[in-house]
PDB file of C-alpha atoms and ligand atoms in Angstrom:
ATOM      1  CA  MET A   1      -1.542  -1.021  -0.700  1.00 46.00           C
ATOM      2  CA  SER A   2      -0.329   1.663   1.881  1.00 48.00           C
ATOM      3  CA  LEU A   3      -0.631   5.139   3.050  1.00 53.00           C
ATOM      4  CA  PHE A   4       1.361   8.083   3.865  1.00 53.00           C
ATOM      5  CA  GLY A   5       0.640  11.563   5.216  1.00 51.00           C
ATOM      6  CA  GLY A   6       1.944  14.840   4.204  1.00 49.00           C
ATOM      7  CA  LYS A   7       2.296  16.932   0.851  1.00 52.00           C
ATOM      8  CA  LYS A   8       5.437  17.655  -1.307  1.00 54.00           C
ATOM      9  CA  GLU A   9       5.553  21.137   0.027  1.00 55.00           C
ATOM     10  CA  SER A  10       5.697  20.122   3.883  1.00 53.00           C
ATOM     11  CA  TYR A  11       7.522  17.340   3.626  1.00 53.00           C
ATOM     12  CA  LYS A  12      10.544  19.216   5.070  1.00 50.00           C
ATOM     13  CA  ASP A  13       8.435  20.176   8.037  1.00 59.00           C
ATOM     14  CA  LYS A  14       6.301  17.083   8.688  1.00 69.00           C
ATOM     15  CA  LYS A  15       7.202  13.758   9.372  1.00 80.00           C
ATOM     16  CA  SER A  16       5.689  11.070   6.925  1.00 86.00           C
ATOM     17  CA  LEU A  17       5.092   7.292   7.219  1.00 89.00           C
ATOM     18  CA  VAL A  18       4.328   4.762   4.813  1.00 90.00           C
ATOM     19  CA  ILE A  19       2.148   2.134   5.962  1.00 92.00           C
ATOM     20  CA  TYR A  20       1.889  -0.589   3.976  1.00 91.00           C
ATOM     21  CA  PHE A  21       1.400  -4.325   3.125  1.00 91.00           C
ATOM     22  CA  SER A  22       3.033  -6.357   0.481  1.00 90.00           C
ATOM     23  CA  ARG A  23       3.470 -10.148  -0.051  1.00 87.00           C
ATOM     24  CA  ALA A  24       6.582 -11.702  -1.948  1.00 84.00           C
ATOM     25  CA  ASP A  25       6.562 -15.137  -3.574  1.00 81.00           C
ATOM     26  CA  GLU A  26       4.410 -16.031  -6.426  1.00 80.00           C
ATOM     27  CA  ASN A  27       2.750 -13.259  -7.868  1.00 83.00           C
ATOM     28  CA  TYR A  28      -0.352 -12.821 -10.438  1.00 79.00           C
ATOM     29  CA  SER A  29       1.764 -11.412 -13.258  1.00 79.00           C
ATOM     30  CA  VAL A  30       5.320 -11.383 -12.253  1.00 80.00           C
ATOM     31  CA  GLY A  31       6.033 -15.047 -11.004  1.00 85.00           C
ATOM     32  CA  TYR A  32       8.243 -15.579  -8.132  1.00 86.00           C
ATOM     33  CA  ILE A  33       9.382 -12.289  -6.496  1.00 84.00           C
ATOM     34  CA  THR A  34      11.640 -12.010  -3.632  1.00 86.00           C
ATOM     35  CA  LYS A  35       9.936  -8.329  -3.061  1.00 92.00           C
ATOM     36  CA  GLY A  36       6.242  -7.448  -3.196  1.00 90.00           C
ATOM     37  CA  ASN A  37       5.011  -5.079  -5.744  1.00 92.00           C
ATOM     38  CA  THR A  38       3.564  -2.488  -3.001  1.00 92.00           C
ATOM     39  CA  GLU A  39       6.901  -2.537  -1.172  1.00 93.00           C
ATOM     40  CA  VAL A  40       8.709  -1.503  -4.324  1.00 94.00           C
ATOM     41  CA  ILE A  41       6.662   1.596  -4.328  1.00 93.00           C
ATOM     42  CA  ALA A  42       6.731   2.034  -0.629  1.00 93.00           C
ATOM     43  CA  GLU A  43      10.554   2.236  -1.203  1.00 95.00           C
ATOM     44  CA  TYR A  44      10.269   4.445  -4.001  1.00 94.00           C
ATOM     45  CA  ILE A  45       8.152   6.887  -1.886  1.00 92.00           C
ATOM     46  CA  ARG A  46      10.481   6.333   1.316  1.00 92.00           C
ATOM     47  CA  ASP A  47      13.388   7.406  -1.363  1.00 93.00           C
ATOM     48  CA  ILE A  48      11.493  10.541  -2.698  1.00 90.00           C
ATOM     49  CA  THR A  49      10.425  11.891   0.291  1.00 88.00           C
ATOM     50  CA  GLY A  50      12.577  10.886   3.223  1.00 88.00           C
ATOM     51  CA  ALA A  51       9.350   9.227   4.982  1.00 90.00           C
ATOM     52  CA  ASP A  52       9.637   6.168   7.197  1.00 90.00           C
ATOM     53  CA  LEU A  53       8.312   2.571   6.455  1.00 91.00           C
ATOM     54  CA  PHE A  54       5.897   0.702   8.403  1.00 91.00           C
ATOM     55  CA  LYS A  55       5.568  -2.850   6.997  1.00 91.00           C
ATOM     56  CA  ILE A  56       2.424  -4.605   8.297  1.00 89.00           C
ATOM     57  CA  GLU A  57       2.905  -8.478   8.723  1.00 86.00           C
ATOM     58  CA  GLY A  58       0.710 -11.228   9.193  1.00 79.00           C
ATOM     59  CA  VAL A  59       1.084 -13.241  12.170  1.00 75.00           C
ATOM     60  CA  GLU A  60       0.947 -16.268  10.111  1.00 69.00           C
ATOM     61  CA  GLY A  61       1.659 -15.179   6.857  1.00 67.00           C
ATOM     62  CA  TYR A  62       0.196 -16.217   3.291  1.00 62.00           C
ATOM     63  CA  SER A  63       1.172 -19.470   1.633  1.00 62.00           C
ATOM     64  CA  ALA A  64       4.149 -18.726  -1.195  1.00 61.00           C
ATOM     65  CA  ASP A  65       1.796 -20.631  -3.534  1.00 56.00           C
ATOM     66  CA  TYR A  66      -0.509 -18.199  -5.568  1.00 49.00           C
ATOM     67  CA  ASN A  67      -3.229 -20.355  -5.631  1.00 50.00           C
ATOM     68  CA  THR A  68      -3.355 -21.458  -2.188  1.00 45.00           C
ATOM     69  CA  CYS A  69      -2.935 -17.941  -1.322  1.00 35.00           C
ATOM     70  CA  ILE A  70      -6.226 -16.933  -3.334  1.00 71.00           C
ATOM     71  CA  GLY A  71      -8.091 -19.267  -1.248  1.00 29.00           C
ATOM     72  CA  ALA A  72      -8.120 -16.700   1.361  1.00 27.00           C
ATOM     73  CA  PRO A  73     -11.354 -14.584   0.906  1.00 32.00           C
ATOM     74  CA  VAL A  74      -9.514 -11.163   1.372  1.00 42.00           C
ATOM     75  CA  TYR A  75      -7.819  -8.983  -0.812  1.00 67.00           C
ATOM     76  CA  TRP A  76     -10.617  -9.186  -3.643  1.00 67.00           C
ATOM     77  CA  GLY A  77     -10.928  -5.101  -4.238  1.00 77.00           C
ATOM     78  CA  ILE A  78     -10.447  -4.490  -0.666  1.00 87.00           C
ATOM     79  CA  MET A  79      -7.307  -4.166   1.768  1.00 88.00           C
ATOM     80  CA  PRO A  80      -5.938  -7.458   2.797  1.00 88.00           C
ATOM     81  CA  GLN A  81      -7.031  -7.880   6.338  1.00 86.00           C
ATOM     82  CA  GLU A  82      -3.707  -7.224   8.033  1.00 86.00           C
ATOM     83  CA  MET A  83      -3.841  -3.790   7.091  1.00 88.00           C
ATOM     84  CA  ILE A  84      -7.636  -3.587   8.421  1.00 90.00           C
ATOM     85  CA  THR A  85      -6.346  -4.762  11.881  1.00 89.00           C
ATOM     86  CA  GLN A  86      -3.520  -2.688  12.087  1.00 89.00           C
ATOM     87  CA  LEU A  87      -4.982   0.732  10.856  1.00 91.00           C
ATOM     88  CA  GLU A  88      -7.818   0.354  13.138  1.00 93.00           C
ATOM     89  CA  LYS A  89      -5.667   0.155  16.365  1.00 93.00           C
ATOM     90  CA  LEU A  90      -3.936   3.646  15.170  1.00 91.00           C
ATOM     91  CA  ASP A  91      -5.298   7.082  15.807  1.00 92.00           C
ATOM     92  CA  PHE A  92      -4.970   9.093  12.914  1.00 91.00           C
ATOM     93  CA  THR A  93      -6.417  12.574  14.569  1.00 92.00           C
ATOM     94  CA  GLY A  94      -4.855  15.335  12.849  1.00 88.00           C
ATOM     95  CA  LYS A  95      -3.313  13.313  10.107  1.00 89.00           C
ATOM     96  CA  THR A  96      -3.320  13.696   6.384  1.00 90.00           C
ATOM     97  CA  VAL A  97      -3.765  10.432   4.418  1.00 89.00           C
ATOM     98  CA  ARG A  98      -2.819   9.655   0.815  1.00 92.00           C
ATOM     99  CA  VAL A  99      -3.932   6.291  -0.409  1.00 91.00           C
ATOM    100  CA  PHE A 100      -1.915   4.387  -3.087  1.00 91.00           C
ATOM    101  CA  THR A 101      -2.508   0.816  -4.651  1.00 91.00           C
ATOM    102  CA  THR A 102      -0.890  -1.954  -6.851  1.00 91.00           C
ATOM    103  CA  HIS A 103      -3.356  -4.345  -8.332  1.00 90.00           C
ATOM    104  CA  GLU A 104      -4.015  -6.158 -11.482  1.00 90.00           C
ATOM    105  CA  GLY A 105      -7.008  -4.631 -12.709  1.00 89.00           C
ATOM    106  CA  SER A 106      -9.123  -3.654  -9.974  1.00 89.00           C
ATOM    107  CA  GLY A 107      -7.274   0.033  -9.929  1.00 90.00           C
ATOM    108  CA  LEU A 108      -7.968   1.401  -6.314  1.00 90.00           C
ATOM    109  CA  GLY A 109     -10.996  -0.629  -5.887  1.00 88.00           C
ATOM    110  CA  SER A 110     -13.075   0.277  -3.020  1.00 89.00           C
ATOM    111  CA  ILE A 111      -9.793   0.890  -0.791  1.00 90.00           C
ATOM    112  CA  PRO A 112     -10.086   4.565  -0.536  1.00 91.00           C
ATOM    113  CA  SER A 113     -13.490   4.599   0.892  1.00 91.00           C
ATOM    114  CA  GLN A 114     -12.679   1.891   3.116  1.00 91.00           C
ATOM    115  CA  VAL A 115      -9.537   3.791   4.350  1.00 91.00           C
ATOM    116  CA  LYS A 116     -11.901   6.964   5.271  1.00 94.00           C
ATOM    117  CA  LYS A 117     -13.984   4.159   7.464  1.00 94.00           C
ATOM    118  CA  VAL A 118     -10.909   2.528   9.093  1.00 93.00           C
ATOM    119  CA  CYS A 119      -8.455   5.605   9.738  1.00 92.00           C
ATOM    120  CA  LYS A 120     -10.069   7.065  12.734  1.00 94.00           C
ATOM    121  CA  GLY A 121      -9.848  10.884  12.625  1.00 93.00           C
ATOM    122  CA  ALA A 122      -7.961  11.059   9.350  1.00 92.00           C
ATOM    123  CA  ASN A 123      -8.120  13.664   6.530  1.00 92.00           C
ATOM    124  CA  VAL A 124      -7.858  11.370   3.723  1.00 91.00           C
ATOM    125  CA  LEU A 125      -7.053  13.234   0.461  1.00 91.00           C
ATOM    126  CA  GLU A 126      -8.900  12.397  -2.996  1.00 93.00           C
ATOM    127  CA  ASP A 127      -5.814  11.808  -4.983  1.00 92.00           C
ATOM    128  CA  SER A 128      -5.251   8.239  -4.579  1.00 91.00           C
ATOM    129  CA  ILE A 129      -3.189   6.479  -7.284  1.00 93.00           C
ATOM    130  CA  ALA A 130      -3.210   2.645  -8.445  1.00 93.00           C
ATOM    131  CA  ILE A 131      -0.125   1.227 -10.028  1.00 93.00           C
ATOM    132  CA  ARG A 132      -0.414  -1.974 -11.791  1.00 92.00           C
ATOM    133  CA  GLY A 133       1.718  -4.750 -10.226  1.00 91.00           C
ATOM    134  CA  GLY A 134       3.416  -6.027 -13.135  1.00 92.00           C
ATOM    135  CA  SER A 135       4.975  -2.614 -13.994  1.00 95.00           C
ATOM    136  CA  VAL A 136       6.082  -1.423 -10.722  1.00 94.00           C
ATOM    137  CA  ASN A 137       9.696  -1.101 -11.679  1.00 95.00           C
ATOM    138  CA  SER A 138       9.009   1.336 -14.283  1.00 97.00           C
ATOM    139  CA  ALA A 139       6.583   3.505 -12.024  1.00 97.00           C
ATOM    140  CA  LYS A 140       8.967   5.691 -10.310  1.00 97.00           C
ATOM    141  CA  GLY A 141       8.323   8.732 -12.503  1.00 96.00           C
ATOM    142  CA  LYS A 142       4.549   8.244 -11.824  1.00 97.00           C
ATOM    143  CA  ILE A 143       5.295   8.217  -8.088  1.00 93.00           C
ATOM    144  CA  GLU A 144       7.474  11.275  -8.298  1.00 94.00           C
ATOM    145  CA  ASN A 145       4.867  13.237 -10.201  1.00 94.00           C
ATOM    146  CA  TRP A 146       2.116  12.009  -7.593  1.00 92.00           C
ATOM    147  CA  VAL A 147       3.990  12.652  -4.479  1.00 89.00           C
TER     148      VAL A 147
HETATM  149  C1  LIG B   1      -5.273 -12.977  -2.438  1.00 94.24           C
HETATM  150  C2  LIG B   1      -5.220 -12.164  -3.528  1.00 94.24           C
HETATM  151  C3  LIG B   1      -6.281 -11.595  -3.999  1.00 94.24           C
HETATM  152  C4  LIG B   1      -5.959 -10.313  -4.983  1.00 94.24           C
HETATM  153  N1  LIG B   1      -7.017  -9.941  -5.586  1.00 94.24           N
HETATM  154  C5  LIG B   1      -7.158  -8.963  -6.775  1.00 94.24           C
HETATM  155  C6  LIG B   1      -8.178  -8.189  -7.114  1.00 94.24           C
HETATM  156  O1  LIG B   1      -9.424  -8.434  -6.559  1.00 94.24           O
HETATM  157  N2  LIG B   1      -7.821  -7.181  -7.838  1.00 94.24           N
HETATM  158  C7  LIG B   1      -6.729  -6.809  -8.439  1.00 94.24           C
HETATM  159  O2  LIG B   1      -6.587  -5.893  -9.279  1.00 94.24           O
HETATM  160  N3  LIG B   1      -5.784  -7.558  -7.890  1.00 94.24           N
HETATM  161  C8  LIG B   1      -5.697  -8.662  -7.037  1.00 94.24           C
HETATM  162  N4  LIG B   1      -4.861  -9.222  -6.596  1.00 94.24           N
HETATM  163  C9  LIG B   1      -3.555  -9.063  -7.129  1.00 94.24           C
HETATM  164  C10 LIG B   1      -2.515  -8.239  -6.364  1.00 94.24           C
HETATM  165  O3  LIG B   1      -3.348  -6.826  -5.981  1.00 94.24           O
HETATM  166  C11 LIG B   1      -1.320  -7.617  -7.303  1.00 94.24           C
HETATM  167  O4  LIG B   1      -0.648  -8.472  -7.555  1.00 94.24           O
HETATM  168  C12 LIG B   1      -0.363  -6.610  -6.387  1.00 94.24           C
HETATM  169  O5  LIG B   1       0.553  -5.760  -6.847  1.00 94.24           O
HETATM  170  C13 LIG B   1       0.350  -7.573  -5.069  1.00 94.24           C
HETATM  171  O6  LIG B   1       0.906  -6.512  -4.270  1.00 94.24           O
HETATM  172  P1  LIG B   1       2.348  -7.219  -3.141  1.00 94.24           P
HETATM  173  O7  LIG B   1       3.167  -7.994  -4.282  1.00 94.24           O
HETATM  174  O8  LIG B   1       2.546  -6.041  -2.562  1.00 94.24           O
HETATM  175  O9  LIG B   1       1.650  -7.947  -2.542  1.00 94.24           O
HETATM  176  C14 LIG B   1      -4.661 -10.301  -5.543  1.00 94.24           C
HETATM  177  C15 LIG B   1      -3.445 -10.809  -5.090  1.00 94.24           C
HETATM  178  C16 LIG B   1      -3.578 -11.945  -4.288  1.00 94.24           C
HETATM  179  C17 LIG B   1      -2.662 -12.628  -3.654  1.00 94.24           C
END
């Protein structure tokens, strides 16, 4: 899940930043991966818009094994705790935020409303997009249309 600011028309004048969390290793639908699904989407947005990337990393990281990882009571329909901890520290006053998620069935979950609560001062747009994690490699067109 991640965020970035700015609209297509204004990319040339405004600086955009993709803030995201993404986990490699064993994945729900695509086996072991060296790059997380959300990172694939974040890089599409960078390639299309020239935005900078800001990857949030946990202090301890998750287990490579999916079942062990699922033992952590985070993610389920909401943002990983790493995202929340980082976003709460930032001041979004005057910033426009657009939300995208990768998922395996929950879609956006409650992430857009969570972002509104956590990102202090942000103008969160209502056009969030959800991409299925197992199909990120064919999702560049969708992202191009969205941004
Ligand atoms: C601990 C954990 C919990 C998850 N919970 C959900 C969930 O509630 N709903 C859902 O649609 N997908 C869930 N997923 C699947 C991920 O959202 C999906 O694989 C996503 O693309 C992972 O992004 P990443 O590879 O960038 O980390 C979960 C994955 C993990 C590891």
